[in-house]
XYZ file of C-alpha atoms in Angstrom:
695
model
C -0.793 26.494 -18.423
C 2.467 24.553 -18.313
C 4.075 22.507 -15.375
C 7.665 21.577 -14.779
C 8.650 17.743 -14.491
C 11.758 16.116 -13.432
C 13.136 13.768 -15.905
C 16.519 11.960 -16.536
C 18.435 13.548 -19.341
C 20.741 11.066 -20.930
C 22.784 13.882 -22.675
C 23.724 15.485 -19.372
C 23.457 12.652 -16.977
C 21.252 14.597 -14.701
C 17.604 14.925 -13.630
C 16.353 18.137 -15.367
C 13.131 20.126 -15.086
C 11.164 20.075 -18.304
C 8.105 21.931 -19.471
C 5.125 19.779 -19.996
C 1.371 20.261 -20.501
C -0.387 20.730 -17.182
C -2.241 17.292 -17.576
C 1.125 15.434 -17.936
C 1.529 14.813 -14.300
C -2.025 13.564 -13.909
C -1.664 11.264 -16.876
C 1.689 9.820 -15.703
C 0.173 9.318 -12.158
C -2.751 7.364 -13.687
C -0.899 5.492 -16.367
C 1.729 4.390 -13.810
C -0.657 3.706 -10.958
C -1.761 0.488 -9.130
C -5.459 0.942 -9.959
C -5.619 -1.720 -12.562
C -3.677 -4.161 -10.375
C -6.140 -3.538 -7.447
C -9.094 -4.147 -9.614
C -7.574 -7.407 -10.799
C -6.900 -8.578 -7.222
C -9.784 -10.894 -6.843
C -8.905 -12.051 -3.434
C -8.784 -8.467 -2.019
C -12.200 -7.535 -3.723
C -13.972 -10.547 -2.595
C -12.782 -10.309 0.978
C -13.635 -6.607 1.113
C -17.098 -7.462 -0.243
C -17.680 -10.050 2.353
C -16.408 -7.777 5.198
C -18.701 -4.951 3.840
C -21.759 -7.149 3.812
C -21.110 -8.495 7.350
C -20.444 -4.916 8.684
C -23.809 -3.577 7.148
C -25.647 -6.467 8.307
C -24.375 -5.919 11.990
C -25.586 -2.307 11.859
C -28.867 -3.163 10.406
C -29.360 -5.859 12.972
C -29.012 -3.122 15.656
C -31.911 -1.143 13.973
C -29.635 1.656 12.813
C -29.194 3.318 9.353
C -25.932 2.181 7.818
C -23.879 5.247 7.029
C -20.601 4.730 5.466
C -17.364 6.691 5.354
C -15.158 5.459 2.478
C -11.575 7.009 2.772
C -9.419 6.612 -0.368
C -12.361 5.389 -2.383
C -10.334 5.401 -5.822
C -12.896 4.029 -8.309
C -15.717 3.935 -5.784
C -15.726 0.170 -5.833
C -16.097 -0.231 -2.080
C -18.732 2.526 -1.816
C -20.771 0.636 -4.497
C -20.328 -2.634 -2.655
C -21.565 -1.084 0.553
C -24.737 0.290 -1.237
C -25.372 -3.093 -2.905
C -24.951 -4.614 0.542
C -27.793 -2.398 1.974
C -25.956 0.750 3.155
C -28.241 3.766 3.305
C -25.710 6.289 2.124
C -21.877 6.448 1.574
C -19.501 9.401 1.678
C -16.665 8.494 -0.579
C -13.505 10.561 -0.009
C -10.806 10.710 -2.737
C -7.962 13.459 -2.684
C -6.610 12.866 -6.285
C -8.969 14.996 -8.392
C -8.862 13.030 -11.678
C -9.563 9.887 -9.740
C -12.407 11.645 -7.783
C -13.851 12.788 -11.223
C -13.673 9.202 -12.501
C -15.385 7.829 -9.433
C -18.334 10.368 -9.903
C -18.766 8.965 -13.419
C -18.359 5.234 -12.418
C -20.805 5.726 -9.583
C -23.348 7.375 -11.917
C -22.773 4.718 -14.588
C -23.538 2.115 -12.165
C -26.627 3.815 -10.891
C -25.656 4.780 -7.447
C -25.455 8.626 -7.623
C -28.434 8.983 -5.238
C -26.718 7.042 -2.456
C -22.978 8.014 -2.994
C -21.522 11.269 -2.572
C -17.867 11.558 -3.763
C -15.740 14.198 -1.864
C -12.759 15.519 -3.383
C -10.677 16.273 -0.384
C -8.128 14.851 1.926
C -10.012 13.046 4.818
C -8.474 15.412 7.294
C -10.219 18.296 5.533
C -13.716 16.585 5.601
C -16.302 18.607 7.723
C -19.209 17.203 9.564
C -22.382 19.316 10.261
C -25.453 20.913 8.625
C -23.249 22.995 6.258
C -20.424 20.370 6.221
C -19.438 17.576 3.679
C -21.215 14.936 6.071
C -24.379 15.942 7.973
C -23.529 13.579 10.762
C -20.856 11.012 11.664
C -20.827 7.556 9.968
C -21.059 4.390 11.782
C -19.205 2.212 9.171
C -15.642 3.147 8.265
C -14.233 1.509 5.164
C -10.703 2.104 3.966
C -8.033 1.261 1.604
C -5.070 3.235 2.751
C -2.491 0.593 2.912
C 0.959 0.011 1.037
C 3.370 -2.681 1.286
C 4.509 -1.479 4.636
C 0.895 -1.186 5.816
C 1.346 2.438 7.330
C 3.406 4.059 4.557
C 0.683 6.016 2.927
C -0.412 7.707 6.209
C -2.970 5.150 7.414
C -2.455 5.914 11.003
C -2.887 9.621 10.932
C -5.897 9.106 8.634
C -7.625 6.755 10.946
C -6.699 8.724 14.008
C -8.361 11.852 12.610
C -11.411 9.817 11.402
C -12.058 8.378 14.721
C -11.909 11.834 16.475
C -13.932 13.742 13.916
C -15.663 11.667 11.308
C -17.101 8.301 12.687
C -19.037 7.351 15.759
C -17.489 5.642 18.664
C -17.382 1.952 18.494
C -18.102 2.150 14.714
C -17.734 -0.864 12.398
C -14.693 -0.911 10.495
C -13.689 -2.807 7.279
C -10.967 -4.004 7.553
C -11.409 -4.495 11.266
C -7.748 -5.369 12.107
C -4.397 -5.490 10.659
C -1.453 -7.677 11.945
C 2.169 -7.273 10.977
C 4.365 -10.408 10.967
C 8.162 -10.801 10.873
C 10.714 -13.486 10.322
C 14.383 -13.183 11.170
C 16.782 -14.568 8.656
C 20.430 -14.748 7.608
C 20.897 -13.988 3.780
C 24.160 -13.124 2.148
C 22.170 -12.105 -0.937
C 19.787 -9.670 0.675
C 22.594 -8.385 3.055
C 24.470 -7.440 -0.064
C 21.786 -5.083 -0.845
C 22.685 -2.966 2.125
C 26.371 -3.403 3.030
C 29.601 -3.128 1.023
C 31.496 -6.506 1.010
C 35.183 -6.797 0.515
C 35.946 -6.794 -3.280
C 38.588 -9.209 -4.353
C 40.890 -8.364 -7.395
C 43.166 -10.783 -8.840
C 46.544 -9.337 -10.072
C 49.982 -10.392 -11.024
C 50.984 -9.326 -7.506
C 48.510 -11.711 -5.873
C 45.030 -11.013 -4.660
C 44.190 -7.354 -3.571
C 41.101 -6.586 -1.385
C 39.063 -3.443 -1.592
C 37.680 -2.951 1.806
C 34.689 -0.811 2.978
C 35.401 2.195 5.222
C 34.361 1.648 8.872
C 31.644 4.293 8.425
C 30.064 2.105 5.965
C 30.119 -1.001 8.117
C 28.642 1.026 11.023
C 25.966 2.787 8.929
C 22.455 1.361 9.628
C 21.523 1.971 5.892
C 18.678 3.618 4.040
C 15.619 4.608 6.058
C 13.156 3.423 3.278
C 11.643 0.039 3.158
C 12.660 -2.464 0.569
C 9.634 -3.780 -0.905
C 9.961 -6.835 -3.324
C 8.030 -9.806 -4.529
C 9.352 -12.050 -1.885
C 8.009 -15.129 -3.505
C 10.694 -14.564 -6.216
C 13.483 -15.003 -3.680
C 14.608 -18.623 -3.630
C 14.563 -20.355 -0.176
C 18.114 -21.341 -0.782
C 18.980 -17.655 -0.558
C 18.307 -17.407 3.070
C 18.464 -19.331 6.321
C 15.393 -19.102 8.641
C 16.373 -18.108 12.164
C 12.994 -17.615 13.763
C 9.454 -18.818 13.278
C 6.966 -16.269 11.865
C 6.246 -13.779 14.690
C 3.213 -11.676 14.975
C 4.694 -8.324 15.918
C 1.765 -5.901 16.385
C -1.904 -5.402 15.482
C -4.106 -2.308 14.919
C -7.697 -2.494 15.596
C -9.307 0.053 13.081
C -12.719 0.052 14.839
C -11.294 1.833 17.770
C -9.388 5.119 18.300
C -5.970 4.631 16.501
C -2.685 6.443 17.540
C -0.055 7.562 15.161
C 2.389 8.236 17.926
C 5.763 6.450 17.730
C 5.773 3.031 19.419
C 7.629 -0.241 19.698
C 6.590 -3.762 20.138
C 8.969 -6.661 21.230
C 8.607 -10.301 20.776
C 10.940 -12.745 22.618
C 11.696 -15.905 20.853
C 14.106 -18.815 20.614
C 16.040 -18.982 17.373
C 15.329 -22.018 15.365
C 18.869 -21.995 14.061
C 22.186 -20.447 14.778
C 23.538 -17.952 12.431
C 24.057 -14.249 11.667
C 20.859 -12.200 12.180
C 20.875 -9.756 9.349
C 17.515 -9.322 7.719
C 13.834 -9.217 8.733
C 11.157 -10.374 6.320
C 7.884 -8.814 6.973
C 4.343 -8.740 5.756
C 0.824 -8.215 7.030
C -2.685 -9.448 6.908
C -6.107 -7.708 7.385
C -9.104 -9.144 8.971
C -12.325 -7.742 7.562
C -14.535 -8.847 10.447
C -14.207 -8.787 14.187
C -14.052 -12.562 14.354
C -11.172 -12.759 11.972
C -12.965 -15.271 9.618
C -12.577 -13.107 6.560
C -8.845 -12.642 6.053
C -6.614 -11.058 3.296
C -2.994 -12.013 3.766
C 0.363 -10.968 2.145
C 2.203 -13.929 3.380
C 4.803 -15.453 1.046
C 4.199 -18.961 -0.086
C 6.135 -20.683 2.748
C 4.175 -18.961 5.405
C 0.779 -19.117 3.507
C -1.934 -21.339 4.928
C -2.775 -22.544 1.375
C 0.027 -21.788 -1.113
C -2.203 -23.145 -3.925
C -4.577 -20.152 -3.307
C -1.688 -17.594 -3.367
C -2.967 -14.338 -4.870
C -0.471 -12.361 -7.128
C -0.421 -8.668 -6.452
C 1.959 -5.835 -7.129
C 0.190 -3.022 -5.044
C 0.832 -4.929 -1.831
C 4.018 -7.004 -1.618
C 6.299 -7.974 1.276
C 9.188 -6.035 3.123
C 12.726 -6.578 3.607
C 14.300 -4.697 6.628
C 17.897 -4.593 7.347
C 19.102 -4.826 11.007
C 21.489 -1.844 11.805
C 24.286 -4.480 12.286
C 24.392 -8.183 11.757
C 24.426 -10.088 15.169
C 25.181 -13.617 15.949
C 22.299 -15.685 17.373
C 22.340 -19.187 18.845
C 19.691 -21.810 18.534
C 17.656 -21.965 21.597
C 19.154 -18.888 23.273
C 16.332 -16.311 23.632
C 16.493 -12.898 22.145
C 13.919 -10.156 21.390
C 12.970 -8.851 18.106
C 11.610 -5.187 18.205
C 9.365 -3.577 15.704
C 9.492 0.203 15.898
C 7.302 2.519 14.063
C 6.342 6.184 13.777
C 3.394 7.538 11.813
C 4.753 6.444 8.459
C 7.635 3.962 8.894
C 8.633 0.637 10.435
C 12.095 -0.447 11.400
C 13.515 -3.430 13.423
C 16.185 -4.055 15.879
C 17.468 -7.111 17.814
C 17.927 -6.948 21.512
C 19.151 -9.498 24.180
C 16.339 -8.574 26.550
C 13.091 -6.704 26.005
C 12.921 -3.006 25.770
C 10.719 -2.937 28.915
C 13.490 -4.768 30.857
C 16.387 -2.599 29.814
C 14.552 0.636 29.255
C 16.328 1.179 25.923
C 14.171 1.986 22.931
C 15.516 3.284 19.617
C 12.956 6.039 19.258
C 14.623 7.406 16.144
C 14.384 5.555 12.845
C 17.821 4.705 11.147
C 19.265 7.140 8.809
C 22.268 6.787 6.463
C 25.189 8.800 7.600
C 27.892 7.275 5.364
C 26.648 8.777 2.086
C 26.776 5.337 0.304
C 23.053 4.589 0.742
C 22.296 7.980 -0.591
C 24.396 7.391 -3.779
C 23.818 3.705 -4.287
C 20.296 2.080 -4.311
C 19.877 -1.477 -3.179
C 20.342 -3.101 -6.578
C 23.457 -1.130 -6.991
C 24.926 -2.493 -3.740
C 24.175 -5.936 -4.979
C 25.919 -5.079 -8.431
C 29.066 -3.862 -6.609
C 29.070 -6.829 -4.463
C 28.763 -9.350 -7.352
C 32.193 -10.965 -7.380
C 31.502 -12.693 -10.675
C 30.771 -9.311 -12.208
C 33.958 -7.763 -10.724
C 35.979 -10.726 -12.058
C 34.708 -10.207 -15.641
C 35.661 -6.478 -15.604
C 39.020 -7.378 -14.305
C 39.779 -9.992 -16.928
C 38.669 -7.435 -19.622
C 40.802 -4.679 -17.985
C 43.842 -7.016 -18.013
C 43.586 -7.103 -21.854
C 43.633 -3.386 -22.378
C 45.846 -2.066 -19.531
C 49.634 -1.302 -19.936
C 52.179 -0.324 -17.466
C 52.084 3.299 -18.875
C 48.349 3.568 -19.049
C 46.764 6.882 -17.990
C 43.151 5.992 -17.188
C 40.136 8.159 -16.754
C 37.046 6.571 -15.051
C 33.593 7.854 -15.668
C 30.781 6.252 -13.722
C 29.052 7.446 -10.505
C 30.594 6.003 -7.412
C 32.464 3.164 -9.335
C 35.210 0.953 -7.873
C 36.695 0.481 -11.396
C 39.234 3.265 -10.666
C 40.668 1.204 -7.806
C 40.645 -1.981 -9.871
C 42.830 -0.436 -12.631
C 45.270 0.924 -10.102
C 45.584 -2.478 -8.503
C 46.234 -3.926 -12.133
C 49.082 -1.583 -12.500
C 47.950 1.453 -14.371
C 50.463 4.280 -14.308
C 47.978 6.946 -13.265
C 44.329 6.946 -12.619
C 41.739 9.790 -12.685
C 38.097 9.518 -11.825
C 35.378 12.052 -12.451
C 32.860 12.384 -9.673
C 30.332 15.141 -10.670
C 28.350 15.265 -7.400
C 29.632 16.336 -4.001
C 28.121 13.214 -2.454
C 29.895 10.640 -4.664
C 32.994 12.730 -4.359
C 32.991 12.481 -0.533
C 32.034 8.903 -0.508
C 34.996 7.874 -2.953
C 37.411 9.866 -0.899
C 36.345 7.705 2.169
C 36.714 4.458 0.289
C 40.184 5.520 -1.109
C 41.319 6.477 2.342
C 40.157 3.129 3.884
C 42.270 1.411 1.287
C 45.280 3.831 1.538
C 44.746 5.040 -2.100
C 44.064 8.576 -1.359
C 47.267 9.669 -2.806
C 47.103 7.105 -5.693
C 43.822 8.076 -7.483
C 42.981 11.555 -8.667
C 39.378 12.626 -8.080
C 38.009 15.434 -10.290
C 34.968 16.959 -9.006
C 33.384 18.606 -12.042
C 31.287 17.935 -14.881
C 32.982 16.138 -17.753
C 32.522 18.878 -20.269
C 34.444 21.171 -17.983
C 37.489 18.975 -17.696
C 40.680 20.771 -18.511
C 44.252 19.595 -19.371
C 45.297 20.835 -15.907
C 42.902 18.470 -14.313
C 44.655 15.496 -15.950
C 48.135 17.056 -15.095
C 48.795 17.639 -18.904
C 48.410 13.988 -19.646
C 46.474 12.462 -22.440
C 44.140 9.707 -21.510
C 44.890 6.244 -22.954
C 42.126 4.281 -21.407
C 38.735 5.654 -21.025
C 36.655 3.483 -18.673
C 33.012 3.229 -17.583
C 30.770 0.400 -16.262
C 28.761 2.496 -17.282
C 26.543 3.359 -14.353
C 24.858 6.727 -13.344
C 22.509 7.336 -10.503
C 19.974 9.286 -12.582
C 19.463 6.500 -15.223
C 15.939 5.035 -15.044
C 15.738 3.093 -18.270
C 18.442 1.009 -19.631
C 19.588 3.379 -22.492
C 19.911 6.224 -19.976
C 23.577 5.001 -19.174
C 24.337 5.995 -22.714
C 25.368 9.197 -20.979
C 28.839 7.579 -21.080
C 28.863 8.049 -24.838
C 28.081 11.672 -24.350
C 31.106 11.843 -21.685
C 33.212 10.224 -24.184
C 32.344 12.921 -26.772
C 32.858 15.719 -24.169
C 36.356 14.544 -23.406
C 37.492 13.698 -26.850
C 40.042 16.440 -26.911
C 41.759 14.898 -23.858
C 41.973 11.393 -25.482
C 45.372 10.451 -26.771
C 46.044 8.689 -30.091
C 45.004 5.046 -30.104
C 42.816 5.568 -26.965
C 41.166 2.388 -25.675
C 37.434 2.966 -24.714
C 35.845 0.344 -22.441
C 33.271 -0.673 -23.021
C 34.027 -0.195 -26.700
C 30.386 -0.371 -27.800
C 26.790 -1.107 -26.604
C 23.727 -2.694 -28.229
C 20.069 -2.556 -27.656
C 18.217 -5.818 -27.443
C 14.649 -6.987 -27.465
C 12.573 -10.071 -26.795
C 8.811 -10.638 -26.873
C 7.531 -12.134 -23.767
C 4.523 -13.599 -22.006
C 4.377 -12.567 -18.334
C 2.968 -14.795 -15.781
C 1.284 -11.869 -13.889
C 2.863 -8.490 -14.643
C 0.341 -8.073 -17.554
C -2.243 -7.476 -14.957
C -0.992 -3.909 -14.160
C -1.822 -2.729 -17.744
C -4.849 -4.961 -18.432
C -8.385 -3.524 -18.668
C -10.627 -4.949 -16.092
C -14.108 -4.211 -17.627
C -16.345 -5.666 -14.791
C -15.239 -5.940 -11.290
C -17.349 -7.970 -8.923
C -20.350 -7.090 -10.861
C -19.626 -3.404 -11.266
C -18.801 -1.645 -14.520
C -15.262 0.073 -14.375
C -14.820 0.584 -17.943
C -14.437 4.238 -17.255
C -11.346 3.563 -15.342
C -9.960 1.368 -18.045
C -10.629 4.080 -20.670
C -9.069 6.624 -18.342
C -5.738 4.551 -17.964
C -5.706 3.985 -21.706
C -6.050 7.620 -22.388
C -3.252 8.438 -19.991
C -1.032 5.835 -21.670
C -1.781 7.257 -25.067
C -1.223 10.893 -23.879
C 2.136 11.004 -25.709
C 2.096 10.312 -29.409
C 4.774 7.540 -28.838
C 4.142 5.082 -26.044
C 6.853 4.862 -23.497
C 8.699 1.864 -22.077
C 8.522 1.342 -18.204
C 11.440 0.235 -15.918
C 10.775 -3.050 -14.198
C 12.994 -5.367 -12.309
C 11.985 -8.414 -14.070
C 13.695 -11.029 -11.869
C 10.728 -10.255 -9.603
C 8.264 -10.836 -12.463
C 8.575 -14.285 -14.293
C 7.987 -14.325 -17.984
C 8.596 -16.703 -20.822
C 10.211 -15.492 -24.183
C 8.024 -15.996 -27.255
C 10.751 -14.981 -29.645
C 14.587 -15.197 -29.824
C 16.423 -12.089 -28.462
C 17.139 -9.679 -31.320
C 19.713 -6.931 -31.566
C 18.077 -3.673 -32.375
C 20.609 -0.890 -32.306
C 24.364 -0.528 -31.851
C 26.322 2.371 -30.318
C 30.020 2.718 -31.147
C 31.850 4.300 -28.211
C 35.047 4.456 -30.018
C 33.580 7.357 -31.965
C 31.906 10.573 -30.663
C 28.139 10.578 -30.565
C 27.009 11.151 -34.345
C 24.857 14.129 -35.234
C 22.537 12.051 -37.149
C 19.525 10.126 -35.812
C 20.065 6.158 -35.386
C 17.165 4.358 -36.975
C 16.207 0.715 -37.035
C 13.129 -1.087 -38.130
C 12.380 -4.644 -38.667
C 10.324 -7.578 -37.524
C 10.609 -10.241 -34.515
C 9.189 -13.633 -35.340
C 7.222 -15.468 -32.669
C 8.502 -18.799 -32.308
C 6.657 -20.292 -29.353
C 2.879 -20.293 -28.400
C 1.663 -17.840 -25.878
C 0.208 -14.530 -25.155
C 2.422 -11.689 -26.490
C 2.192 -9.177 -23.589
C 5.036 -6.913 -24.553
C 8.565 -6.475 -25.573
C 11.452 -6.432 -23.076
C 14.446 -4.094 -23.886
C 17.923 -4.017 -22.318
C 21.374 -2.891 -23.095
C 24.553 -5.040 -23.518
C 27.924 -3.497 -23.116
C 30.811 -4.947 -25.172
C 33.733 -4.420 -22.727
C 36.148 -5.961 -25.392
C 35.554 -8.095 -28.435
C 35.524 -11.114 -26.139
C 33.585 -9.880 -23.131
C 30.065 -8.566 -22.955
C 28.090 -7.571 -19.892
C 24.339 -7.930 -20.240
C 21.812 -5.691 -18.157
C 18.882 -7.978 -19.275
C 19.070 -11.679 -20.210
C 21.741 -13.659 -18.666
C 21.396 -16.884 -20.678
C 19.710 -17.912 -23.895
C 16.033 -18.103 -23.848
C 14.619 -21.555 -23.199
C 11.351 -23.136 -24.446
C 10.314 -24.401 -21.083
C 11.854 -22.233 -18.352
C 11.178 -18.684 -17.478
C 13.598 -16.063 -18.645
C 16.715 -15.329 -16.458
C 17.197 -11.615 -15.887
C 20.053 -9.537 -14.461
C 18.820 -9.040 -10.807
C 20.940 -5.732 -10.412
C 19.303 -3.866 -13.153
C 15.830 -2.787 -14.286
C 14.764 -3.790 -17.705
C 12.493 -1.750 -20.034
C 8.906 -3.250 -20.698
C 6.891 -1.997 -23.712
C 3.431 -3.274 -23.138
C 1.425 -4.072 -26.214
C -1.963 -2.342 -26.298
C -3.414 -5.687 -27.891
C -2.027 -9.097 -27.613
C -1.519 -11.751 -30.388
C -2.234 -15.360 -29.237
C -0.424 -17.848 -31.514
C -2.261 -20.645 -29.939
C -5.383 -19.403 -31.875
C -3.839 -20.029 -35.425
C -0.563 -21.271 -36.424
C -1.011 -21.080 -40.306
C 2.071 -18.863 -40.605
C 4.664 -17.195 -38.301
C 3.210 -14.230 -36.356
C 5.512 -11.301 -36.162
C 6.114 -8.131 -34.121
C 7.080 -5.236 -36.216
C 9.220 -2.410 -34.610
C 10.728 1.062 -35.285
C 13.142 2.116 -32.793
C 15.163 5.440 -32.990
C 17.851 6.878 -31.047
C 17.852 10.781 -31.067
C 21.384 12.117 -30.438
C 20.119 15.629 -29.583
C 18.107 14.393 -26.595
C 19.600 10.932 -25.805
C 15.991 9.708 -26.074
C 15.128 6.195 -27.499
C 11.617 6.152 -29.055
C 9.947 3.116 -30.183
C 6.746 1.651 -31.668
C 5.792 -2.113 -31.789
C 3.029 -3.353 -34.060
C 1.517 -6.886 -33.649
C 0.671 -8.842 -36.774
C -1.349 -12.083 -36.703
C -1.118 -15.054 -38.953
C -3.209 -13.503 -41.670
C -1.025 -10.427 -41.743
C -3.560 -8.147 -39.979
C -2.114 -5.403 -37.745
C -3.187 -4.609 -34.157
């Protein structure tokens, strides 16, 4: 049986359905999951184990049998902890079948099959009774249903159902309680991820300013949470306007409600400024007394920053207020946390909702189109004035008074820049209706609706009439396309250049004129954990999970690189960056495969965790834009990555450690190929140690 999976197609610039083996989705789910990261989260595991031991002891001290319901069991780890702690029986619920199958094997491998029953269902489908999945209700509820936002994976409805149907009243719960915290800040950097700033373009006629439409300024933004590694945001990038505020708590040992609610906290701002962003995180207490606590607090709010646990499955949240509002030091305001069954959002009010009777029951939704077309890194990229200046300087060198320009990028402001720089005529292709509507709004706000011609069709369908019979003298792209996931997916620009070849005039200037693919071998401070085998976890054998993840990663003959925003994941370069492939945009896409093979020498000691790949776009011979490294690699400092782009990470299945033997330079051999027919870039990296042995 075959299944259809959506995948970015660099040839067409769209997400297309491709036929795959029926196991493909399962393998991708497992390969890209956070299971390995959770197993490596020692702080989480220890705190859960302590909480489980304490809960089982309390039940036993009451002279009762300890009957455990474990919702979202995953590997079965928490159930095995419970049995080891003295639980009489565990019902381990796991809805994802491959994971449930693995849990059965792991439980059996560790010798707990007689005391743990794995139930492959959603917890809301579990039945209780003589013929049910459980003969009676449990008196200990163990769950790990949380995401970075706490409730985004449906924790509240699951708890609500469990208390009504699956567990005894006043049961023990691990965790016992969760508390959500918030801190109000002013941050131009983070605010730039949500709003369009005025864009300044320096021209011969003076400074021209591209302004956002009023709809964009009023729009509350995307409804989804922005989850990031907040510890990687420099304290110099925001101004604290409040102390850390406990916003609301959920007691998991009692009946939980998934109904919409709001919780307000009045506070005196600690500084005056523009309230723009709410930073938020949570902690869970594993016991009723709150002595066993697992916290997601960033380093500046952590009780012991030296004991900070790195984790990627739980991070921190950035929420954007609907509008920025001024606050004055010492003048009280109310921060309000709203939530429904799956989402949290915030608002700032001068008085508490209870006093003014005004509660925003509905979560904010984008009504300006921009937040649907541009993700948050894209907002940041468009608002990057230095990047804009670099494009403007490059454009000045290629534009002439009689230039006829065709711009090809999704929702790009390049077309407005070239108009301000004096091009005679400007056309821009916007393939999607959403981008077409958005750009029309932006043009109108800047009185350019009659100056820039928007063509709403796919590039290969472009006609001479669309261009008013003109030949294009300058073809432009950033390039940026909303469907791109990996760095080379933006090579769709090359396919567009090929598709419109007949409309290009003699001596046409293509900008960027070329692109190149680069790679560097790195040692990650922490990100390696998401792909590292665990083996033994708190005394339990989870090799079966390791093997399952490895099998999923090896499902395709060629391993695939993964997109990661590496500004959030510190790493050191162990080699010099190396150019792997080049792509000449001044010529159409060639029919033949582009092939590169070679080796990268490891010049610095460290663990070779993987290769990072990125694209560089050569706007002109003198101007290059990097989507990866922003400055040369340094022996002592971490790599500096473009914060607006995701880089591609190819994790090595084994790691060479040059600290073991430095008899001769270790190398990483590579074979990288670009397939013009599909737009795919395939790769294989092989590690060699000092003796020339391959891994």
